[in-house]
Each structure stands twice: as structure tokens, then as C-alpha cells.
Amino acid sequence: MPEAMIEQLVAGQPRWSRDDVAALLALPFPDLMFRAMSVHRAHFNPVEVQISTLLSIKTGGCPEDCGYCPQAASYETGTAASKLMAVEAVLAEARAAKAKGAQRFCMGAAWRSPKDHDLENVCSMIEGVKSLGLETCVTLGMLTAPQTARLKEAGLDYYNHNLDTSPEYYGKVITTRTYQDRLDTLANVRDAGIHVCCGGIVGMGEDESDRAGLIATLASLPTPPESVPINALVAVAGTPLANAAPIDPIDFVRTIAVARITMPTSYVRLSAGREAMSDEAQALCFLAGANSIFHGDKLLTTKNATVSHDDALFAKLGLRAQGH
Ligand code: SAM
Ligand code: DTB
Ligand code: SF4
């Protein structure tokens, strides 16, 4: 390894600069795809896709102002606020997800951060879901170090907390918590020994340099996330981003390819936005190195591609669910 690179690593400097990532995003499409496919095949079986199912365990009424989110209390989106679900009801959903082929069960709550008594209920859900033989993931907002330790003790496998966009564009989308707050939560999760699920959203009016900034930040975390959800904005009426122009599908595929190249051993999840995506665009995403999806007719509050559509798409492409 060249001396300069060793020095950079010791100094904790980014392994992927924004310029490096921007250069990848701008490659001719055939060159980009060839690189992404080569990296993918070096680390994964390209016909296997990891399957996660989402459940909103506490919906709406959130005090944060994330400009994309139908669950923020301050936007009129028609999303009814609910209390935290009962443990038994969550376990019934987890059993159904397992029967439809899910490997991991992800539970999301519309909180800024969990209160300690709510966290205890979530820990019971984690223990119950694990005992069904599913991997567990939760996304509950910001966490302190004692809270991450409690989740680890309950057996949590993954924590999802997204950086959403570049450090520069972030303030245009969210004002009620900072980028640094998010990095602090991610550090607490990592320090507790929980796997990190962290990605972002594209199609929020950001430019290519912001997409490069997001991916460079993710790939340069002290340890890159094990799971990287790349969401295409689901534009919901009533949110500030309701009228954002959808991302060009080829630009979306490029984002997936660059995530694959810069985070070679991570699962890259083709996440929200699949319902509006053509089979051809999804096929290109799988070629570009996406190897995980959310499976189930609903995401948290919005529609997902249907289970029957996904089953037909997997059959057409010769893909199979991991572990099946
Ligand atoms: N409230 C917690 C938090 O934000 O940390 C957890 C749940 S929150 C809904 C989880 C993630 O969903 C967000 O960070 C965002 O990346 C994604 N998300 C929310 N609304 C979305 C939308 N309309 N389109 C795409 N992704 C969205
Ligand atoms: C992630 O990156 N995407 C998921 C999950 N993590 C929690 C959420 C997508 C939400 C889409 C909008 C909704 O259904 O409310
Ligand atoms: Fe609340 Fe999470 Fe939605 Fe932001 S993304 S408004 S924190 S539920």
C-alpha cells in the first residue's frame, strides 16, 4: 500500500473522496456497469437477493420536520397517528412475513427518539421476532449509548438510521436535527456491536454532487454500513417534497452501481420507490449490484411493489430469495 494512503488511513481521512465518487457516477454507463458487476460477483452470488419486510409499529404524529416524510405531524398528509402496536400483533405480522419468504423483519417507529418505557416494549418485540427465526432490525430515531446497549442485550441484529443526503443538502430537507446528530447515533449503534443499516433518499431535488457526497460519507464511515438502503423518494401529497421531479431511472441505476463499487461487501438495498419503477429499471439495479429489497405490499405508510409482482419479476430474472 502506498505510504500516502497509509498516512490517510491512520489520519482517519476519507477513503472515498466526493471527487472520486463523482468521477464514478460520471463514467460511461457500460464502464460503470462492468465495474459494478465485477465487484458484485467478487463478493456475492448475483442471483441471490436478501429479503426484508417492513412494519410500522408506531405511525405518524412525529415532531420532526423531514421534508419527505408523510409521518411528520406538521404536514397534512392524511396519515392517521397511532400508538405503539401491541407485541402480539407485531408477532402475528412477523409470522406472516416469514411465511412469505422474509429473512429479516424491520420495525419502524415515527419517533424523534424512543422513551425508555417504549424501548422496553420494542425489546420484547425484538425478542419475540428473533424467536421466530427471523433477523431483527428497528428504526426508532436518535439513540443514546445506554439505549443501544439495551437493544443489543435484547438481541437486535440491525439498526436503521439514514444519513438521507449529502451534508450540504441536508439542511434543505430537515431542520429539527443535524447531520452530526445522525452520525452520533450511528457511532452509538456501531459501538454497541449492532450491525448498521444506513443509506439515503434520491430524487429530493439534489444534484449529482449531493449524491456523490452521500455515498462518499457512507463509504468513509469508520466501518461502512453492512446494509445500505437506497430509496427513491415516494413523493407524498402534503409534504414539502410532494412536487419534486422524479429521478431519471438511469441516474438511479448509476447511484446503485456506485454504492456497490464503494461498499463492496455491503448489502445494497433497492428500497422505497420500487412501486413506481419499471421491471427494466429494477433489472438494471440488480445487475448494478442491488442485492436486497423490501418485500411486502406496504412499506411503512405507502405502497410497495406487490408480493405477486415481485414473485413474477424474480421468476423472469432468475433471481432467488437468499436462504431459499
Ligand atoms: N423516525 C425514525 C427516523 O427518521 O430516524 C425512523 C423511521 S423513518 C420513516 C426511516 C427512513 O425512511 C427515513 O430516514 C427516510 O430515509 C425514509 N423515508 C421516509 N419517508 C420516505 C419517503 N417518502 N420516500 C423515501 N424514503 C422515505
Ligand atoms: C429505509 O431506508 N427505507 C424504509 C426503512 N428504511 C425504514 C422506509 C421507507 C418509507 C417510505 C415512506 C413510507 O412508506 O412511509
Ligand atoms: Fe419523523 Fe422519521 Fe418521518 Fe423524520 S423520517 S418525520 S423522524 S418518522
Tab-separated table of C-alpha atoms and ligand atoms in Angstrom:
chain	number	residue	atom	x	y	z
A	1	MET	CA	0.000	0.000	0.000
A	2	PRO	CA	1.457	3.429	-0.908
A	3	GLU	CA	2.814	5.472	2.044
A	4	ALA	CA	0.390	8.362	1.358
A	5	MET	CA	-2.596	6.023	1.571
A	6	ILE	CA	-1.393	4.512	4.871
A	7	GLU	CA	-0.989	8.034	6.265
A	8	GLN	CA	-4.520	8.925	5.106
A	9	LEU	CA	-5.982	5.837	6.750
A	10	VAL	CA	-4.109	6.470	10.003
A	11	ALA	CA	-5.292	10.091	9.980
A	12	GLY	CA	-8.846	8.842	9.523
A	13	GLN	CA	-9.215	10.684	6.236
A	14	PRO	CA	-11.953	9.627	3.845
A	15	ARG	CA	-11.248	6.509	1.854
A	16	TRP	CA	-13.571	7.757	-0.884
A	17	SER	CA	-13.466	11.465	-1.625
A	18	ARG	CA	-16.522	13.138	-3.089
A	19	ASP	CA	-14.483	13.742	-6.275
A	20	ASP	CA	-13.638	10.040	-6.594
A	21	VAL	CA	-17.316	9.147	-6.205
A	22	ALA	CA	-18.421	11.896	-8.616
A	23	ALA	CA	-15.964	10.511	-11.193
A	24	LEU	CA	-17.528	7.041	-10.832
A	25	LEU	CA	-21.048	8.474	-11.216
A	26	ALA	CA	-19.954	10.183	-14.450
A	27	LEU	CA	-18.368	7.088	-16.080
A	28	PRO	CA	-19.768	5.944	-19.421
A	29	PHE	CA	-22.654	3.614	-18.493
A	30	PRO	CA	-21.050	0.430	-19.929
A	31	ASP	CA	-17.825	1.052	-17.970
A	32	LEU	CA	-19.711	1.808	-14.764
A	33	MET	CA	-21.871	-1.310	-15.087
A	34	PHE	CA	-18.882	-3.535	-15.875
A	35	ARG	CA	-17.064	-2.327	-12.748
A	36	ALA	CA	-20.150	-2.676	-10.547
A	37	MET	CA	-20.943	-6.168	-11.838
A	38	SER	CA	-17.330	-7.287	-11.341
A	39	VAL	CA	-17.282	-6.041	-7.739
A	40	HIS	CA	-20.680	-7.630	-7.086
A	41	ARG	CA	-19.583	-11.043	-8.377
A	42	ALA	CA	-16.344	-10.909	-6.385
A	43	HIS	CA	-18.291	-10.721	-3.113
A	44	PHE	CA	-21.798	-12.127	-3.683
A	45	ASN	CA	-23.783	-14.629	-5.691
A	46	PRO	CA	-25.515	-12.240	-8.158
A	47	VAL	CA	-28.723	-14.293	-8.343
A	48	GLU	CA	-29.393	-14.142	-4.583
A	49	VAL	CA	-31.385	-11.270	-3.064
A	50	GLN	CA	-31.765	-10.625	0.658
A	51	ILE	CA	-35.413	-10.148	1.643
A	52	SER	CA	-36.592	-7.800	4.415
A	53	THR	CA	-40.173	-6.982	5.389
A	54	LEU	CA	-41.159	-3.663	6.959
A	55	LEU	CA	-43.791	-2.942	9.591
A	56	SER	CA	-44.715	0.444	11.024
A	57	ILE	CA	-45.086	-0.307	14.743
A	58	LYS	CA	-45.886	3.326	15.609
A	59	THR	CA	-47.232	5.532	12.842
A	60	GLY	CA	-47.464	9.303	12.362
A	61	GLY	CA	-47.578	12.258	14.730
A	62	CYS	CA	-43.797	12.738	14.568
A	63	PRO	CA	-42.350	16.033	15.874
A	64	GLU	CA	-39.513	16.131	13.289
A	65	ASP	CA	-39.798	18.081	10.024
A	66	CYS	CA	-38.161	15.719	7.471
A	67	GLY	CA	-39.399	17.227	4.188
A	68	TYR	CA	-40.047	13.853	2.542
A	69	CYS	CA	-41.995	12.220	5.331
A	70	PRO	CA	-45.735	11.561	5.436
A	71	GLN	CA	-45.465	10.851	9.193
A	72	ALA	CA	-44.380	14.343	10.287
A	73	ALA	CA	-47.163	15.852	12.424
A	74	SER	CA	-46.732	19.275	10.834
A	75	TYR	CA	-47.748	18.164	7.316
A	76	GLU	CA	-51.336	17.420	6.194
A	77	THR	CA	-50.816	14.047	4.543
A	78	GLY	CA	-53.859	12.132	5.755
A	79	THR	CA	-51.633	9.738	7.734
A	80	ALA	CA	-53.501	8.847	10.931
A	81	ALA	CA	-51.289	8.844	14.035
A	82	SER	CA	-51.336	5.648	16.100
A	83	LYS	CA	-49.919	4.363	19.379
A	84	LEU	CA	-47.193	1.739	19.623
A	85	MET	CA	-48.596	-1.647	18.488
A	86	ALA	CA	-49.081	-4.492	20.959
A	87	VAL	CA	-46.308	-7.112	20.987
A	88	GLU	CA	-48.660	-9.973	19.965
A	89	ALA	CA	-49.964	-8.045	16.931
A	90	VAL	CA	-46.388	-7.399	15.796
A	91	LEU	CA	-45.502	-11.083	16.150
A	92	ALA	CA	-48.532	-12.072	14.038
A	93	GLU	CA	-47.225	-9.789	11.239
A	94	ALA	CA	-43.724	-11.231	11.618
A	95	ARG	CA	-45.043	-14.796	11.268
A	96	ALA	CA	-46.903	-13.803	8.082
A	97	ALA	CA	-43.756	-12.132	6.679
A	98	LYS	CA	-41.715	-15.252	7.370
A	99	ALA	CA	-44.291	-17.387	5.573
A	100	LYS	CA	-43.910	-15.117	2.504
A	101	GLY	CA	-40.122	-15.593	2.462
A	102	ALA	CA	-38.713	-12.751	4.589
A	103	GLN	CA	-35.332	-13.302	6.185
A	104	ARG	CA	-35.321	-10.077	8.229
A	105	PHE	CA	-38.165	-8.203	9.919
A	106	CYS	CA	-37.740	-4.408	10.188
A	107	MET	CA	-39.864	-2.413	12.604
A	108	GLY	CA	-40.147	1.372	12.221
A	109	ALA	CA	-41.454	3.970	14.683
A	110	ALA	CA	-42.230	7.630	13.941
A	111	TRP	CA	-40.224	8.976	16.866
A	112	ARG	CA	-37.520	11.635	17.209
A	113	SER	CA	-36.016	9.223	19.758
A	114	PRO	CA	-37.584	6.487	21.908
A	115	LYS	CA	-38.684	6.979	25.509
A	116	ASP	CA	-37.239	4.372	27.848
A	117	HIS	CA	-40.596	2.658	28.599
A	118	ASP	CA	-41.339	2.425	24.843
A	119	LEU	CA	-37.892	0.950	24.304
A	120	GLU	CA	-38.748	-1.867	26.741
A	121	ASN	CA	-41.797	-2.781	24.626
A	122	VAL	CA	-39.677	-2.705	21.467
A	123	CYS	CA	-37.167	-5.021	23.193
A	124	SER	CA	-39.993	-7.526	23.820
A	125	MET	CA	-40.870	-7.332	20.099
A	126	ILE	CA	-37.223	-7.956	19.150
A	127	GLU	CA	-37.024	-10.993	21.451
A	128	GLY	CA	-40.296	-12.393	20.036
A	129	VAL	CA	-39.344	-11.834	16.375
A	130	LYS	CA	-35.928	-13.425	16.923
A	131	SER	CA	-37.535	-16.481	18.488
A	132	LEU	CA	-39.439	-16.978	15.203
A	133	GLY	CA	-36.073	-17.438	13.477
A	134	LEU	CA	-36.055	-14.041	11.753
A	135	GLU	CA	-33.284	-11.443	11.824
A	136	THR	CA	-34.362	-8.235	13.535
A	137	CYS	CA	-33.996	-4.588	12.546
A	138	VAL	CA	-35.544	-1.489	14.113
A	139	THR	CA	-35.557	2.205	13.229
A	140	LEU	CA	-36.626	4.388	16.132
A	141	GLY	CA	-34.827	7.728	15.626
A	142	MET	CA	-31.868	9.017	17.634
A	143	LEU	CA	-30.368	6.766	20.328
A	144	THR	CA	-28.091	7.307	23.323
A	145	ALA	CA	-25.312	4.861	24.222
A	146	PRO	CA	-27.340	3.224	27.077
A	147	GLN	CA	-30.274	2.733	24.665
A	148	THR	CA	-28.080	0.995	22.080
A	149	ALA	CA	-26.674	-1.220	24.849
A	150	ARG	CA	-30.248	-2.183	25.860
A	151	LEU	CA	-31.160	-3.039	22.242
A	152	LYS	CA	-28.028	-5.166	21.891
A	153	GLU	CA	-28.938	-7.006	25.095
A	154	ALA	CA	-32.400	-7.760	23.617
A	155	GLY	CA	-30.617	-9.399	20.659
A	156	LEU	CA	-31.117	-6.723	17.979
A	157	ASP	CA	-29.254	-7.567	14.754
A	158	TYR	CA	-29.538	-4.291	12.741
A	159	TYR	CA	-30.381	-0.644	13.433
A	160	ASN	CA	-31.572	1.523	10.526
A	161	HIS	CA	-30.712	5.201	10.685
A	162	ASN	CA	-30.227	7.018	7.382
A	163	LEU	CA	-27.983	9.962	6.517
A	164	ASP	CA	-30.573	10.686	3.798
A	165	THR	CA	-28.439	13.009	1.601
A	166	SER	CA	-25.144	14.944	1.442
A	167	PRO	CA	-24.046	17.064	4.430
A	168	GLU	CA	-24.574	20.179	2.263
A	169	TYR	CA	-28.099	19.394	1.011
A	170	TYR	CA	-29.313	18.025	4.355
A	171	GLY	CA	-30.338	21.418	5.801
A	172	LYS	CA	-32.686	21.980	2.853
A	173	VAL	CA	-34.647	18.857	3.830
A	174	ILE	CA	-34.543	18.671	7.657
A	175	THR	CA	-34.059	21.406	10.253
A	176	THR	CA	-35.022	19.711	13.539
A	177	ARG	CA	-31.896	17.561	13.871
A	178	THR	CA	-28.404	17.843	12.432
A	179	TYR	CA	-26.224	15.619	10.285
A	180	GLN	CA	-23.892	15.345	13.283
A	181	ASP	CA	-26.806	14.062	15.438
A	182	ARG	CA	-27.219	11.268	12.896
A	183	LEU	CA	-23.504	10.455	12.859
A	184	ASP	CA	-23.541	10.351	16.696
A	185	THR	CA	-26.413	7.827	16.728
A	186	LEU	CA	-24.620	5.713	14.110
A	187	ALA	CA	-21.470	5.723	16.279
A	188	ASN	CA	-23.510	4.609	19.324
A	189	VAL	CA	-25.064	1.774	17.305
A	190	ARG	CA	-21.672	0.664	15.982
A	191	ASP	CA	-20.042	0.846	19.440
A	192	ALA	CA	-22.783	-1.373	20.904
A	193	GLY	CA	-21.914	-4.082	18.354
A	194	ILE	CA	-25.180	-3.823	16.389
A	195	HIS	CA	-24.984	-4.040	12.575
A	196	VAL	CA	-25.580	-0.710	10.878
A	197	CYS	CA	-28.220	-0.179	8.166
A	198	CYS	CA	-27.704	3.300	6.729
A	199	GLY	CA	-28.435	4.876	3.375
A	200	GLY	CA	-30.392	7.722	1.882
A	201	ILE	CA	-33.011	9.038	-0.485
A	202	VAL	CA	-32.537	10.266	-4.033
A	203	GLY	CA	-34.981	12.325	-6.085
A	204	MET	CA	-35.343	15.075	-3.478
A	205	GLY	CA	-34.113	17.819	-5.854
A	206	GLU	CA	-30.451	17.158	-5.013
A	207	ASP	CA	-27.823	17.190	-7.755
A	208	GLU	CA	-25.244	14.604	-8.746
A	209	SER	CA	-22.655	16.152	-6.441
A	210	ASP	CA	-25.019	15.641	-3.459
A	211	ARG	CA	-25.450	12.011	-4.411
A	212	ALA	CA	-21.655	11.746	-4.542
A	213	GLY	CA	-21.467	13.444	-1.114
A	214	LEU	CA	-23.939	10.962	0.397
A	215	ILE	CA	-22.127	7.907	-0.965
A	216	ALA	CA	-18.671	9.253	-0.060
A	217	THR	CA	-19.868	9.850	3.521
A	218	LEU	CA	-21.397	6.369	3.825
A	219	ALA	CA	-18.358	4.633	2.327
A	220	SER	CA	-15.982	6.643	4.548
A	221	LEU	CA	-17.649	5.856	7.885
A	222	PRO	CA	-15.097	4.204	10.210
A	223	THR	CA	-16.766	0.917	9.214
A	224	PRO	CA	-19.121	1.114	6.199
A	225	PRO	CA	-22.739	0.073	6.942
A	226	GLU	CA	-23.473	-3.633	6.469
A	227	SER	CA	-26.740	-2.664	4.792
A	228	VAL	CA	-27.235	0.388	2.545
A	229	PRO	CA	-30.836	1.243	1.620
A	230	ILE	CA	-31.072	3.462	-1.459
A	231	ASN	CA	-34.579	4.929	-1.507
A	232	ALA	CA	-36.164	6.771	-4.447
A	233	LEU	CA	-38.384	9.443	-2.942
A	234	VAL	CA	-42.031	8.421	-2.672
A	235	ALA	CA	-43.491	11.899	-3.194
A	236	VAL	CA	-46.459	12.185	-0.822
A	237	ALA	CA	-49.097	14.933	-1.194
A	238	GLY	CA	-48.911	17.411	1.693
A	239	THR	CA	-45.149	17.052	2.273
A	240	PRO	CA	-42.784	19.859	1.170
A	241	LEU	CA	-41.306	17.457	-1.425
A	242	ALA	CA	-44.691	16.469	-2.908
A	243	ASN	CA	-43.792	18.019	-6.275
A	244	ALA	CA	-40.127	17.008	-6.507
A	245	ALA	CA	-39.217	15.849	-10.012
A	246	PRO	CA	-38.675	12.064	-10.047
A	247	ILE	CA	-35.080	10.941	-10.532
A	248	ASP	CA	-34.197	9.696	-14.011
A	249	PRO	CA	-34.125	5.868	-13.805
A	250	ILE	CA	-30.629	5.695	-15.338
A	251	ASP	CA	-29.337	8.142	-12.704
A	252	PHE	CA	-30.916	5.896	-10.069
A	253	VAL	CA	-29.128	2.835	-11.501
A	254	ARG	CA	-25.857	4.801	-11.511
A	255	THR	CA	-26.335	5.591	-7.792
A	256	ILE	CA	-26.831	1.888	-7.022
A	257	ALA	CA	-23.753	0.940	-9.097
A	258	VAL	CA	-21.543	3.452	-7.288
A	259	ALA	CA	-22.811	2.307	-3.868
A	260	ARG	CA	-21.873	-1.259	-4.902
A	261	ILE	CA	-18.362	-0.256	-6.068
A	262	THR	CA	-17.560	1.863	-2.992
A	263	MET	CA	-19.071	-0.546	-0.424
A	264	PRO	CA	-18.178	-3.915	-1.977
A	265	THR	CA	-19.150	-6.172	0.929
A	266	SER	CA	-22.343	-4.336	1.965
A	267	TYR	CA	-25.864	-5.342	1.028
A	268	VAL	CA	-27.214	-2.566	-1.209
A	269	ARG	CA	-30.989	-2.411	-0.857
A	270	LEU	CA	-33.234	-1.252	-3.672
A	271	SER	CA	-35.656	0.327	-1.193
A	272	ALA	CA	-38.598	2.758	-1.381
A	273	GLY	CA	-39.798	3.748	-4.851
A	274	ARG	CA	-39.959	0.296	-6.469
A	275	GLU	CA	-43.720	0.541	-6.933
A	276	ALA	CA	-43.186	3.332	-9.485
A	277	MET	CA	-40.204	1.638	-11.164
A	278	SER	CA	-40.390	-0.429	-14.349
A	279	ASP	CA	-39.262	-4.057	-14.348
A	280	GLU	CA	-36.463	-2.993	-16.717
A	281	ALA	CA	-35.163	-0.332	-14.304
A	282	GLN	CA	-35.278	-2.804	-11.403
A	283	ALA	CA	-33.462	-5.404	-13.529
A	284	LEU	CA	-30.683	-2.868	-14.207
A	285	CYS	CA	-30.475	-2.157	-10.455
A	286	PHE	CA	-29.982	-5.877	-9.739
A	287	LEU	CA	-27.291	-6.006	-12.445
A	288	ALA	CA	-25.655	-2.892	-10.933
A	289	GLY	CA	-25.287	-4.714	-7.606
A	290	ALA	CA	-28.503	-4.212	-5.653
A	291	ASN	CA	-28.938	-7.426	-3.650
A	292	SER	CA	-31.661	-6.660	-1.146
A	293	ILE	CA	-35.289	-5.460	-1.265
A	294	PHE	CA	-38.230	-4.662	0.982
A	295	HIS	CA	-40.834	-7.372	0.295
A	296	GLY	CA	-44.483	-6.893	1.209
A	297	ASP	CA	-47.370	-4.877	-0.204
A	298	LYS	CA	-46.659	-1.917	2.111
A	299	LEU	CA	-43.541	-0.002	3.148
A	300	LEU	CA	-44.280	1.975	6.347
A	301	THR	CA	-47.279	4.046	5.220
A	302	THR	CA	-47.027	3.948	1.410
A	303	LYS	CA	-47.466	1.194	-1.175
A	304	ASN	CA	-44.627	-1.115	-2.132
A	305	ALA	CA	-44.366	-3.275	-5.263
A	306	THR	CA	-46.761	-6.161	-4.584
A	307	VAL	CA	-45.617	-9.602	-3.472
A	308	SER	CA	-47.174	-11.196	-6.582
A	309	HIS	CA	-45.411	-8.690	-8.868
A	310	ASP	CA	-42.078	-9.371	-7.128
A	311	ASP	CA	-42.542	-13.137	-7.374
A	312	ALA	CA	-43.160	-12.783	-11.134
A	313	LEU	CA	-40.181	-10.415	-11.562
A	314	PHE	CA	-37.834	-12.778	-9.685
A	315	ALA	CA	-39.037	-15.680	-11.860
A	316	LYS	CA	-38.477	-13.632	-15.061
A	317	LEU	CA	-34.958	-12.641	-13.980
A	318	GLY	CA	-33.970	-15.982	-12.433
A	319	LEU	CA	-33.346	-14.345	-9.057
A	320	ARG	CA	-33.991	-16.122	-5.783
A	321	ALA	CA	-34.501	-15.081	-2.181
A	322	GLN	CA	-31.405	-15.642	-0.054
A	323	GLY	CA	-31.736	-18.761	2.092
A	324	HIS	CA	-34.396	-20.345	-0.164
B	1	SAM	N1	-38.407	8.155	12.718
B	1	SAM	C1	-37.210	7.423	12.552
B	1	SAM	C2	-36.136	8.236	11.870
B	1	SAM	O1	-36.435	9.006	10.972
B	1	SAM	O2	-34.974	8.074	12.219
B	1	SAM	C3	-37.401	6.102	11.833
B	1	SAM	C4	-38.421	5.965	10.698
B	1	SAM	S1	-38.113	6.937	9.223
B	1	SAM	C5	-39.649	6.831	8.382
B	1	SAM	C6	-36.980	5.937	8.304
B	1	SAM	C7	-36.472	6.428	6.968
B	1	SAM	O3	-37.469	6.280	5.973
B	1	SAM	C8	-36.051	7.883	6.828
B	1	SAM	O4	-34.798	8.155	7.342
B	1	SAM	C9	-36.062	8.062	5.327
B	1	SAM	O5	-34.784	7.798	4.788
B	1	SAM	C10	-37.082	7.026	4.844
B	1	SAM	N2	-38.272	7.668	4.255
B	1	SAM	C11	-39.253	8.297	4.923
B	1	SAM	N3	-40.186	8.794	4.083
B	1	SAM	C12	-39.773	8.480	2.823
B	1	SAM	C13	-40.295	8.732	1.530
B	1	SAM	N4	-41.428	9.435	1.352
B	1	SAM	N5	-39.625	8.259	0.459
B	1	SAM	C14	-38.482	7.559	0.638
B	1	SAM	N6	-37.937	7.293	1.840
B	1	SAM	C15	-38.558	7.754	2.928
B	2	DTB	C1	-35.390	2.911	4.642
B	2	DTB	O1	-34.286	3.325	4.232
B	2	DTB	N1	-36.499	2.904	3.921
B	2	DTB	C2	-37.612	2.406	4.715
B	2	DTB	C3	-36.905	1.957	6.013
B	2	DTB	N2	-35.593	2.426	5.851
B	2	DTB	C4	-37.477	2.233	7.322
B	2	DTB	C5	-38.719	3.373	4.859
B	2	DTB	C6	-39.323	3.825	3.562
B	2	DTB	C7	-40.510	4.666	3.883
B	2	DTB	C8	-41.246	5.117	2.672
B	2	DTB	C9	-42.385	6.004	3.015
B	2	DTB	C10	-43.474	5.345	3.821
B	2	DTB	O2	-43.945	4.234	3.473
B	2	DTB	O3	-43.939	5.964	4.786
B	3	SF4	FE1	-40.265	11.506	11.965
B	3	SF4	FE2	-38.638	9.647	10.958
B	3	SF4	FE3	-40.557	10.803	9.427
B	3	SF4	FE4	-38.439	12.226	10.147
B	3	SF4	S1	-38.419	10.377	8.853
B	3	SF4	S2	-40.581	12.900	10.236
B	3	SF4	S3	-38.037	11.420	12.202
B	3	SF4	S4	-40.867	9.495	11.196
